[in-house]
Coordinates of C-alpha atoms in Angstrom, one line a residue:
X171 CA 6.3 2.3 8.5
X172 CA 2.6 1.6 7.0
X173 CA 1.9 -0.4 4.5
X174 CA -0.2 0.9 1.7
X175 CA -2.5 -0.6 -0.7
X176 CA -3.1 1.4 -3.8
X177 CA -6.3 0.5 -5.9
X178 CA -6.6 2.6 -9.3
X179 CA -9.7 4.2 -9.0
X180 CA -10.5 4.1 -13.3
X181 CA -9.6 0.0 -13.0
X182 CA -10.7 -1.1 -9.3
X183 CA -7.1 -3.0 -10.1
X184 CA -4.3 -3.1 -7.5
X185 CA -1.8 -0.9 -8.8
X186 CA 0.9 -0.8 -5.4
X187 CA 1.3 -2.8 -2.2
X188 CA 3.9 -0.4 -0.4
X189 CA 5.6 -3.7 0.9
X190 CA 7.4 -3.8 -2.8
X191 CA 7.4 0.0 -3.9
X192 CA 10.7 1.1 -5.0
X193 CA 11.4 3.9 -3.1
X194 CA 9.2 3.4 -0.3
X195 CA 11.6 2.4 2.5
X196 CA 13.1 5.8 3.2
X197 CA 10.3 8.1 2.1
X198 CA 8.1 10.1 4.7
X199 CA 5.5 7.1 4.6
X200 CA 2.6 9.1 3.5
X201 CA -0.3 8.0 1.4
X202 CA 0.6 10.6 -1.4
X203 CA 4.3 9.7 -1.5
X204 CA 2.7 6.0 -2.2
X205 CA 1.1 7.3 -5.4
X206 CA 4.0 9.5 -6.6
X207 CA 5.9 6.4 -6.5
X208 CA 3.5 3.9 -8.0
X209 CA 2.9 6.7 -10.9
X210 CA 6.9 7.4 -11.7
X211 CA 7.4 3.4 -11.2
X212 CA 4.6 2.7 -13.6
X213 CA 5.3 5.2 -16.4
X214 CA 7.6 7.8 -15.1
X215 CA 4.9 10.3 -14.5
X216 CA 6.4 13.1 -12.4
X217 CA 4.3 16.5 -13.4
X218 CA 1.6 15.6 -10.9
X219 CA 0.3 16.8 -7.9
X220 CA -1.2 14.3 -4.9
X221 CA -4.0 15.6 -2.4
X222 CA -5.5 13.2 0.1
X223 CA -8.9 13.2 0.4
X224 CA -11.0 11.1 3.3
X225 CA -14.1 10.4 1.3
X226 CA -15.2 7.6 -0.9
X227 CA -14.5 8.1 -5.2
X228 CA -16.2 5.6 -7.0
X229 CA -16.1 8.0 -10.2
X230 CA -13.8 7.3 -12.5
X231 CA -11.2 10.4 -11.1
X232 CA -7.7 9.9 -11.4
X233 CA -6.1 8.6 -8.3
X234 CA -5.7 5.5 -5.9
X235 CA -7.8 4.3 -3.6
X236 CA -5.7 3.7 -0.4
X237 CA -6.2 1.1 1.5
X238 CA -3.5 0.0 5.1
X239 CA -2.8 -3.5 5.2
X240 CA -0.7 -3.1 8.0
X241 CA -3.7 -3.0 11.4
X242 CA -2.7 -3.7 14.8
X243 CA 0.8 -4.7 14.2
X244 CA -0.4 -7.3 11.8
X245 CA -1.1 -7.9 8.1
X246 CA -4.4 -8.4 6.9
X247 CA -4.0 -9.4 3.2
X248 CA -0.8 -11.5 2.0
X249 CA 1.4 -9.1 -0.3
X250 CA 0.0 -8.5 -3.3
X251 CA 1.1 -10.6 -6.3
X252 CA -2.1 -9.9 -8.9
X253 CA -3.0 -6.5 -8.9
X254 CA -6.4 -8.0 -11.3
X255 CA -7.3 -11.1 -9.3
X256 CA -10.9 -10.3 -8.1
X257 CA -10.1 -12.3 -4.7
X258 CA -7.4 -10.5 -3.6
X259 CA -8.8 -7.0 -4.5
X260 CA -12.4 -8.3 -2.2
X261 CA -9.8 -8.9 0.5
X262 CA -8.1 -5.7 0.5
X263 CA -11.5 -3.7 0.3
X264 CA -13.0 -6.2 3.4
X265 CA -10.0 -6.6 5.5
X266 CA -8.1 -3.3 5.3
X267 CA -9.0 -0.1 6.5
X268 CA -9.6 2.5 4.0
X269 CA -7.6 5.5 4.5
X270 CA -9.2 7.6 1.8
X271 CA -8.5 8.7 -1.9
X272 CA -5.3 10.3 -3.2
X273 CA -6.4 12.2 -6.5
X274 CA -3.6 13.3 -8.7
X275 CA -4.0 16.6 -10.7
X276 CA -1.2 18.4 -13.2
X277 CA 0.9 20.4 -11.2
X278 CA 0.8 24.3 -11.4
X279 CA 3.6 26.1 -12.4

């Protein structure tokens, strides 16, 4: 399964490293799922809607940044213990390949 890094795109702080999501082991593995989990785990938001989008979101829209740590069978960046420590969220954006942006909305309905 992949391993996900989440960066808040408001903070540019680590908010999830899919290695210790609960919930993660057993889900369908996808980039949205990540943020659903991170977002329920962090404040038990569960009204929202996830979309992936492959582009670059330096504004400050809600979502993740996603990053995999997981590349050729090997893990670029330790697992992440400091979601705000400036080092670690340098490595994540230099050594693991961006994915794309997962923007959350309010669901309809």
């Amino acid at each position: 399964m992949a391993r996900y890094i989440l960066i808040d795109n408001s903070s540019g702080m680590i908010y999830a490293d899919t290695a210790d999501l609960p919930g993660w082991y057993g889900s369908d593995g996808t980039p949205e799922t990540a943020a659903r989990l991170t977002d329920e785990q962090a404040g038990g938001v569960y009204d929202l809607s996830y979309t992936l989008r492959y582009e670059h979101h330096r504004d400050n829209r809600p979502g993740y940044r996603v990053y995999r740590a997981d590349i050729d069978g090997s893990e670029a960046v330790p697992v992440v213990q400091d979601g705000t420590d400036g080092d670690m969220i340098e490595a994540v954006e230099r050594d693991c390949e961006y994915v794309g942006f997962v923007e959350s909305s309010e669901s309809e309905g």
